[in-house]
Amino acid sequence: MEGEPTRVMMGVNESTIKGYPHASISSRGAFEWTLQKIVRSNTSGFKLLFLHVQVPDEDGFDDMDSIYASPDDFKSLKQKDKARGIHLLECFVNRCHEIGVQCEAWIKKGDPKEVICHEVKRVRPDLLVVGSRGLGPFQRVFVGTVSEFCVKHAECPVITIKRPADEAPQDPVDD
Amino acid sequence: MEGEPTRVMMGVNESTIKGYPHASISSRGAFEWTLQKIVRSNTSGFKLLFLHVQVPDEDGFDDMDSIYASPDDFKSLKQKDKARGIHLLECFVNRCHEIGVQCEAWIKKGDPKEVICHEVKRVRPDLLVVGSRGLGPFQRVFVGTVSEFCVKHAECPVITIKRPADEAPQDPVDD
């Protein structure tokens, strides 16, 4: 009766809050919203595709206090990055496994908005869900928004899930 | 287990194609997409809320050949408008009834983008689905797009369903 499950791609990222090694508030919000409002009890009707795009660390804020003495120090840095990305995806995959929703997860490197749209083209999901910090126009100028770009350019329907105002951290640019 | 159904509001409008007294191509596309990809077999998990916004007929293209000889001619015109709106909603409500999805439908007058966002505020759906002709930037300047406005201003998550290219009528501004 049901045919192929509806394939929902989700762009997920890490929290930018220091010392908080988890998914961002907006990623978790978008994921929970999708489960509650779209998947509901129909766990076999959907397949979730988690894409985490790692931004090449140009500013290196996290590494302010590190000392690089040998090429190996950079290698271990890259491994740490990768481990963090895998940990992030593991949380989402575990949750899907618990509730019995099929899923896939993978990591890409690059500019999140470009990579997400490129992966939509390649993977052809039925729907793309992206979380958004819900920033005002003034804040958006400085941080850019992945969600706005995807709504315009992704070649599939897109839902943007805004972060609830009461979950915004002290600095709303954080997530 | 399931709690309240997910309330999906859909903005629907009539076709602009002359002599085609039905829902627009993009409204039907958005509706069918929602049934196939979101509702699926979980018919009790969703409630569809159909809003049809009638634009006060300022240019009166349809009435080019009419002759207005008395106030009653205008009254019957308004009744005709209303009858068309009701017919439009009837198609969607009938379809929902057939497949066992709860629904509600209503008509408002005004500027579609403003009225849809206002009704989202009042009705508080979980999700708004709007069809879009998928016009290019040049065409958009002249016809405006309801979907872009709703994505920016509606106070709930919004999905825009673009009309498939192979269903576009001869004049892509038609729908």
Tab-separated table of C-alpha atoms in Angstrom:
chain	number	residue	atom	x	y	z
A	1	MET	CA	0.000	0.000	0.000
A	2	GLU	CA	2.564	2.504	1.155
A	3	GLY	CA	5.348	2.027	-1.380
A	4	GLU	CA	8.759	3.627	-0.871
A	5	PRO	CA	9.170	5.663	2.322
A	6	THR	CA	9.226	9.457	2.097
A	7	ARG	CA	12.912	10.420	2.156
A	8	VAL	CA	13.502	13.424	4.388
A	9	MET	CA	16.970	14.938	4.276
A	10	MET	CA	18.058	16.976	7.318
A	11	GLY	CA	21.026	19.281	7.524
A	12	VAL	CA	22.433	18.975	11.049
A	13	ASN	CA	25.292	20.786	12.737
A	14	GLU	CA	27.073	21.074	16.053
A	15	SER	CA	26.281	23.600	18.690
A	16	THR	CA	28.431	26.726	18.578
A	17	ILE	CA	28.149	27.107	22.337
A	18	LYS	CA	31.549	26.574	23.924
A	19	GLY	CA	31.909	23.418	25.947
A	20	TYR	CA	28.642	22.017	24.605
A	21	PRO	CA	29.661	19.094	22.392
A	22	HIS	CA	26.203	18.343	20.996
A	23	ALA	CA	23.877	19.067	18.128
A	24	SER	CA	22.867	22.699	17.767
A	25	ILE	CA	19.610	23.806	19.339
A	26	SER	CA	18.063	24.400	15.928
A	27	SER	CA	19.156	20.993	14.559
A	28	ARG	CA	17.605	19.208	17.507
A	29	GLY	CA	14.473	21.343	17.219
A	30	ALA	CA	14.078	20.540	13.528
A	31	PHE	CA	14.617	16.824	14.184
A	32	GLU	CA	12.097	16.634	17.043
A	33	TRP	CA	9.566	18.656	15.054
A	34	THR	CA	9.909	16.268	12.113
A	35	LEU	CA	9.336	13.245	14.334
A	36	GLN	CA	6.372	14.756	16.158
A	37	LYS	CA	4.583	16.493	13.313
A	38	ILE	CA	5.479	14.571	10.161
A	39	VAL	CA	6.623	11.028	11.006
A	40	ARG	CA	4.258	10.659	13.992
A	41	SER	CA	3.404	6.957	14.517
A	42	ASN	CA	4.087	6.089	10.861
A	43	THR	CA	7.699	5.087	11.506
A	44	SER	CA	7.907	2.805	8.457
A	45	GLY	CA	6.647	5.523	6.116
A	46	PHE	CA	9.738	7.704	6.387
A	47	LYS	CA	13.478	7.478	5.989
A	48	LEU	CA	15.661	10.223	7.458
A	49	LEU	CA	18.887	11.241	5.719
A	50	PHE	CA	21.227	13.197	7.989
A	51	LEU	CA	23.844	15.346	6.345
A	52	HIS	CA	26.463	17.066	8.472
A	53	VAL	CA	28.605	19.598	6.650
A	54	GLN	CA	31.893	20.418	8.350
A	55	VAL	CA	33.218	23.881	7.661
A	56	PRO	CA	36.982	23.907	7.099
A	57	ASP	CA	38.186	25.618	10.247
A	58	GLU	CA	39.651	28.866	8.993
A	59	ASP	CA	39.388	30.959	12.095
A	60	GLY	CA	40.296	28.192	14.515
A	61	PHE	CA	38.612	29.700	17.555
A	62	ASP	CA	38.639	26.353	19.315
A	63	ASP	CA	42.354	26.102	18.893
A	64	MET	CA	43.381	29.400	20.425
A	65	ASP	CA	45.271	27.734	23.238
A	66	SER	CA	46.799	24.911	21.239
A	67	ILE	CA	50.463	24.753	20.312
A	68	TYR	CA	51.396	23.195	16.995
A	69	ALA	CA	54.864	21.728	17.139
A	70	SER	CA	54.796	19.079	14.445
A	71	PRO	CA	52.757	17.963	11.402
A	72	ASP	CA	51.205	15.301	13.605
A	73	ASP	CA	49.541	17.989	15.716
A	74	PHE	CA	47.529	19.025	12.660
A	75	LYS	CA	46.688	15.448	11.832
A	76	SER	CA	45.329	14.809	15.303
A	77	LEU	CA	43.297	18.003	14.945
A	78	LYS	CA	41.677	16.673	11.798
A	79	GLN	CA	40.944	13.389	13.496
A	80	LYS	CA	39.342	15.252	16.398
A	81	ASP	CA	37.117	17.131	13.924
A	82	LYS	CA	36.079	13.931	12.284
A	83	ALA	CA	35.382	12.260	15.618
A	84	ARG	CA	33.136	15.164	16.607
A	85	GLY	CA	31.177	14.915	13.354
A	86	ILE	CA	30.712	11.200	13.843
A	87	HIS	CA	29.589	11.708	17.426
A	88	LEU	CA	27.027	14.260	16.211
A	89	LEU	CA	25.556	11.885	13.654
A	90	GLU	CA	25.610	9.010	16.124
A	91	CYS	CA	23.128	10.846	18.366
A	92	PHE	CA	20.606	11.216	15.541
A	93	VAL	CA	21.101	7.677	14.240
A	94	ASN	CA	20.710	6.226	17.754
A	95	ARG	CA	17.479	8.116	18.280
A	96	CYS	CA	16.067	6.863	14.942
A	97	HIS	CA	17.098	3.324	15.812
A	98	GLU	CA	15.286	3.553	19.172
A	99	ILE	CA	12.007	4.606	17.598
A	100	GLY	CA	12.318	2.375	14.538
A	101	VAL	CA	12.774	4.947	11.773
A	102	GLN	CA	15.128	4.010	8.925
A	103	CYS	CA	18.003	6.418	8.446
A	104	GLU	CA	21.339	7.169	6.833
A	105	ALA	CA	23.928	9.723	7.862
A	106	TRP	CA	27.040	11.114	6.253
A	107	ILE	CA	29.601	13.907	6.543
A	108	LYS	CA	30.789	16.320	3.864
A	109	LYS	CA	33.219	19.205	4.021
A	110	GLY	CA	32.609	22.639	2.561
A	111	ASP	CA	30.250	25.580	2.655
A	112	PRO	CA	27.080	24.166	4.270
A	113	LYS	CA	24.572	25.934	2.010
A	114	GLU	CA	26.375	24.913	-1.188
A	115	VAL	CA	27.015	21.356	-0.043
A	116	ILE	CA	23.415	20.824	1.126
A	117	CYS	CA	22.016	21.953	-2.236
A	118	HIS	CA	24.553	19.821	-4.060
A	119	GLU	CA	23.641	16.770	-1.979
A	120	VAL	CA	19.919	17.383	-2.625
A	121	LYS	CA	20.696	17.225	-6.325
A	122	ARG	CA	22.642	14.003	-5.905
A	123	VAL	CA	20.419	12.203	-3.369
A	124	ARG	CA	17.014	13.510	-4.546
A	125	PRO	CA	15.136	13.490	-1.224
A	126	ASP	CA	11.381	14.185	-1.180
A	127	LEU	CA	11.852	16.930	1.366
A	128	LEU	CA	14.682	18.893	2.993
A	129	VAL	CA	14.309	20.042	6.606
A	130	VAL	CA	16.649	22.704	7.950
A	131	GLY	CA	16.697	24.358	11.326
A	132	SER	CA	17.097	28.103	11.583
A	133	ARG	CA	18.080	30.412	14.414
A	134	GLY	CA	15.334	32.783	13.340
A	135	LEU	CA	17.661	35.772	13.369
A	136	GLY	CA	16.493	39.256	12.500
A	137	PRO	CA	17.624	40.984	9.279
A	138	PHE	CA	20.433	42.858	11.046
A	139	GLN	CA	21.996	39.720	12.531
A	140	ARG	CA	21.519	37.822	9.259
A	141	VAL	CA	23.764	40.217	7.377
A	142	PHE	CA	26.717	39.122	9.457
A	143	VAL	CA	26.151	35.428	9.879
A	144	GLY	CA	24.335	34.553	6.634
A	145	THR	CA	21.630	31.961	6.715
A	146	VAL	CA	21.853	28.501	5.293
A	147	SER	CA	18.093	28.058	5.423
A	148	GLU	CA	17.267	31.049	3.219
A	149	PHE	CA	19.739	29.883	0.608
A	150	CYS	CA	18.334	26.348	0.615
A	151	VAL	CA	14.731	27.556	0.300
A	152	LYS	CA	15.778	29.425	-2.828
A	153	HIS	CA	18.167	26.962	-4.413
A	154	ALA	CA	17.496	23.390	-3.254
A	155	GLU	CA	15.796	21.321	-5.938
A	156	CYS	CA	13.177	19.841	-3.621
A	157	PRO	CA	10.572	21.170	-1.191
A	158	VAL	CA	12.184	22.699	1.895
A	159	ILE	CA	10.840	23.271	5.421
A	160	THR	CA	12.615	25.709	7.663
A	161	ILE	CA	12.035	25.101	11.358
A	162	LYS	CA	12.717	28.213	13.397
A	163	ARG	CA	14.223	27.830	16.820
A	164	PRO	CA	11.609	28.652	19.497
A	165	ALA	CA	12.312	32.051	21.050
A	166	ASP	CA	12.452	30.540	24.549
A	167	GLU	CA	15.303	28.239	23.498
A	168	ALA	CA	17.523	30.994	22.162
A	169	PRO	CA	20.836	31.190	24.034
A	170	GLN	CA	22.117	34.429	25.563
A	171	ASP	CA	23.769	35.418	22.280
A	172	PRO	CA	21.157	34.629	19.595
A	173	VAL	CA	23.906	34.075	17.031
A	174	ASP	CA	24.967	31.071	19.106
A	175	ASP	CA	23.054	27.868	18.487
B	1	MET	CA	-0.486	7.351	21.496
B	2	GLU	CA	-0.801	9.796	18.629
B	3	GLY	CA	-2.498	12.737	20.337
B	4	GLU	CA	-3.879	15.624	18.295
B	5	PRO	CA	-3.476	15.350	14.518
B	6	THR	CA	-0.879	17.503	12.771
B	7	ARG	CA	-2.802	20.483	11.396
B	8	VAL	CA	-1.662	21.349	7.885
B	9	MET	CA	-3.006	24.569	6.412
B	10	MET	CA	-3.053	24.842	2.619
B	11	GLY	CA	-3.599	27.985	0.613
B	12	VAL	CA	-5.561	26.994	-2.492
B	13	ASN	CA	-6.697	29.045	-5.456
B	14	GLU	CA	-8.480	28.732	-8.760
B	15	SER	CA	-6.794	28.199	-12.056
B	16	THR	CA	-6.113	31.376	-14.010
B	17	ILE	CA	-6.489	29.493	-17.272
B	18	LYS	CA	-9.555	30.729	-19.125
B	19	GLY	CA	-12.436	28.300	-19.278
B	20	TYR	CA	-10.829	26.005	-16.712
B	21	PRO	CA	-13.034	26.271	-13.617
B	22	HIS	CA	-10.841	24.206	-11.311
B	23	ALA	CA	-8.092	24.436	-8.742
B	24	SER	CA	-4.839	25.855	-10.062
B	25	ILE	CA	-2.164	23.417	-11.184
B	26	SER	CA	0.078	24.404	-8.284
B	27	SER	CA	-2.717	24.041	-5.678
B	28	ARG	CA	-3.510	20.549	-6.885
B	29	GLY	CA	0.188	19.690	-7.014
B	30	ALA	CA	0.743	20.861	-3.441
B	31	PHE	CA	-2.312	18.935	-2.239
B	32	GLU	CA	-1.335	15.677	-3.943
B	33	TRP	CA	2.247	16.022	-2.740
B	34	THR	CA	1.040	16.480	0.848
B	35	LEU	CA	-1.126	13.373	0.649
B	36	GLN	CA	1.558	11.219	-0.955
B	37	LYS	CA	4.627	12.367	0.929
B	38	ILE	CA	3.397	13.556	4.321
B	39	VAL	CA	-0.001	12.044	5.152
B	40	ARG	CA	0.706	8.715	3.396
B	41	SER	CA	-1.353	5.928	5.025
B	42	ASN	CA	-1.584	7.776	8.353
B	43	THR	CA	-4.932	9.385	7.508
B	44	SER	CA	-5.950	9.872	11.144
B	45	GLY	CA	-2.680	11.640	12.001
B	46	PHE	CA	-3.392	14.758	9.961
B	47	LYS	CA	-6.063	17.397	9.568
B	48	LEU	CA	-6.029	19.584	6.449
B	49	LEU	CA	-7.186	23.182	6.651
B	50	PHE	CA	-7.992	24.665	3.231
B	51	LEU	CA	-7.986	28.426	2.930
B	52	HIS	CA	-9.097	30.036	-0.306
B	53	VAL	CA	-8.454	33.758	-0.548
B	54	GLN	CA	-10.552	35.572	-3.127
B	55	VAL	CA	-8.939	38.648	-4.601
B	56	PRO	CA	-11.414	41.515	-5.013
B	57	ASP	CA	-11.752	41.637	-8.779
B	58	GLU	CA	-10.226	44.977	-9.692
B	59	ASP	CA	-9.262	44.307	-13.263
B	60	GLY	CA	-12.319	42.230	-14.101
B	61	PHE	CA	-10.754	40.313	-16.971
B	62	ASP	CA	-13.414	37.639	-16.733
B	63	ASP	CA	-16.144	40.196	-17.111
B	64	MET	CA	-14.916	41.914	-20.245
B	65	ASP	CA	-17.991	40.850	-22.176
B	66	SER	CA	-20.548	41.457	-19.455
B	67	ILE	CA	-23.004	44.342	-19.485
B	68	TYR	CA	-23.967	45.893	-16.175
B	69	ALA	CA	-27.416	47.421	-16.401
B	70	SER	CA	-28.600	47.370	-12.789
B	71	PRO	CA	-27.301	46.941	-9.234
B	72	ASP	CA	-28.561	43.365	-9.366
B	73	ASP	CA	-26.034	42.569	-12.090
B	74	PHE	CA	-23.256	43.286	-9.592
B	75	LYS	CA	-24.975	41.284	-6.890
B	76	SER	CA	-25.240	38.237	-9.118
B	77	LEU	CA	-21.572	38.693	-10.004
B	78	LYS	CA	-20.649	38.504	-6.327
B	79	GLN	CA	-22.797	35.402	-5.920
B	80	LYS	CA	-21.062	33.845	-8.903
B	81	ASP	CA	-17.674	34.564	-7.294
B	82	LYS	CA	-18.771	32.992	-4.063
B	83	ALA	CA	-20.178	29.947	-5.857
B	84	ARG	CA	-16.848	29.445	-7.633
B	85	GLY	CA	-14.946	29.647	-4.359
B	86	ILE	CA	-17.257	27.111	-2.776
B	87	HIS	CA	-16.921	24.797	-5.757
B	88	LEU	CA	-13.133	25.018	-5.453
B	89	LEU	CA	-13.154	24.049	-1.793
B	90	GLU	CA	-15.719	21.318	-2.402
B	91	CYS	CA	-13.234	19.455	-4.636
B	92	PHE	CA	-10.596	19.372	-1.897
B	93	VAL	CA	-13.073	18.493	0.864
B	94	ASN	CA	-14.576	15.687	-1.244
B	95	ARG	CA	-11.158	14.213	-1.899
B	96	CYS	CA	-10.300	14.284	1.828
B	97	HIS	CA	-13.630	12.688	2.668
B	98	GLU	CA	-12.985	9.863	0.186
B	99	ILE	CA	-9.629	8.977	1.701
B	100	GLY	CA	-10.667	9.585	5.308
B	101	VAL	CA	-8.605	12.635	6.193
B	102	GLN	CA	-10.229	15.189	8.492
B	103	CYS	CA	-10.483	18.665	7.027
B	104	GLU	CA	-11.920	22.151	7.225
B	105	ALA	CA	-12.218	24.741	4.478
B	106	TRP	CA	-13.069	28.413	4.411
B	107	ILE	CA	-13.005	31.490	2.179
B	108	LYS	CA	-11.597	34.941	2.931
B	109	LYS	CA	-11.356	38.039	0.786
B	110	GLY	CA	-8.257	40.167	0.396
B	111	ASP	CA	-4.623	40.070	-0.606
B	112	PRO	CA	-3.742	36.342	-0.525
B	113	LYS	CA	-0.288	36.725	1.044
B	114	GLU	CA	-1.528	39.018	3.815
B	115	VAL	CA	-4.656	36.986	4.507
B	116	ILE	CA	-2.784	33.661	4.613
B	117	CYS	CA	-0.282	35.008	7.163
B	118	HIS	CA	-3.106	36.534	9.177
B	119	GLU	CA	-5.003	33.235	9.205
B	120	VAL	CA	-1.853	31.362	10.265
B	121	LYS	CA	-1.690	33.692	13.264
B	122	ARG	CA	-5.342	33.094	14.098
B	123	VAL	CA	-5.591	29.339	13.390
B	124	ARG	CA	-2.062	28.298	14.495
B	125	PRO	CA	-1.496	25.336	12.156
B	126	ASP	CA	1.589	23.126	12.622
B	127	LEU	CA	2.573	23.613	9.008
B	128	LEU	CA	1.577	25.745	6.018
B	129	VAL	CA	1.802	24.264	2.511
B	130	VAL	CA	1.689	26.594	-0.485
B	131	GLY	CA	2.024	25.802	-4.134
B	132	SER	CA	4.242	27.906	-6.330
B	133	ARG	CA	4.523	28.360	-10.078
B	134	GLY	CA	8.291	28.298	-9.724
B	135	LEU	CA	8.696	31.432	-11.800
B	136	GLY	CA	12.094	32.901	-12.564
B	137	PRO	CA	13.216	36.219	-11.031
B	138	PHE	CA	12.158	38.231	-14.080
B	139	GLN	CA	8.602	36.901	-14.074
B	140	ARG	CA	8.359	37.222	-10.285
B	141	VAL	CA	8.865	40.964	-10.422
B	142	PHE	CA	5.605	41.359	-12.287
B	143	VAL	CA	3.353	38.823	-10.649
B	144	GLY	CA	4.715	38.799	-7.085
B	145	THR	CA	4.808	35.528	-5.250
B	146	VAL	CA	2.609	34.549	-2.373
B	147	SER	CA	4.885	31.687	-1.406
B	148	GLU	CA	8.011	33.819	-0.908
B	149	PHE	CA	6.082	36.219	1.304
B	150	CYS	CA	4.649	33.373	3.408
B	151	VAL	CA	8.059	31.714	3.870
B	152	LYS	CA	9.306	35.002	5.305
B	153	HIS	CA	6.314	36.130	7.330
B	154	ALA	CA	4.086	33.208	8.318
B	155	GLU	CA	4.454	32.303	11.980
B	156	CYS	CA	4.749	28.574	11.383
B	157	PRO	CA	6.928	26.273	9.277
B	158	VAL	CA	6.154	26.617	5.574
B	159	ILE	CA	6.692	24.221	2.666
B	160	THR	CA	6.607	25.572	-0.844
B	161	ILE	CA	5.775	22.983	-3.483
B	162	LYS	CA	6.974	24.062	-6.895
B	163	ARG	CA	4.906	23.149	-9.909
B	164	PRO	CA	6.693	20.454	-11.954
B	165	ALA	CA	8.146	21.953	-15.118
B	166	ASP	CA	6.235	19.475	-17.289
B	167	GLU	CA	2.916	20.723	-15.908
B	168	ALA	CA	3.551	24.371	-16.684
B	169	PRO	CA	0.958	25.787	-19.097
B	170	GLN	CA	1.952	27.605	-22.284
B	171	ASP	CA	2.222	30.912	-20.428
B	172	PRO	CA	4.110	30.073	-17.205
B	173	VAL	CA	2.410	32.947	-15.402
B	174	ASP	CA	-0.854	31.032	-15.859
B	175	ASP	CA	-1.574	28.332	-13.314
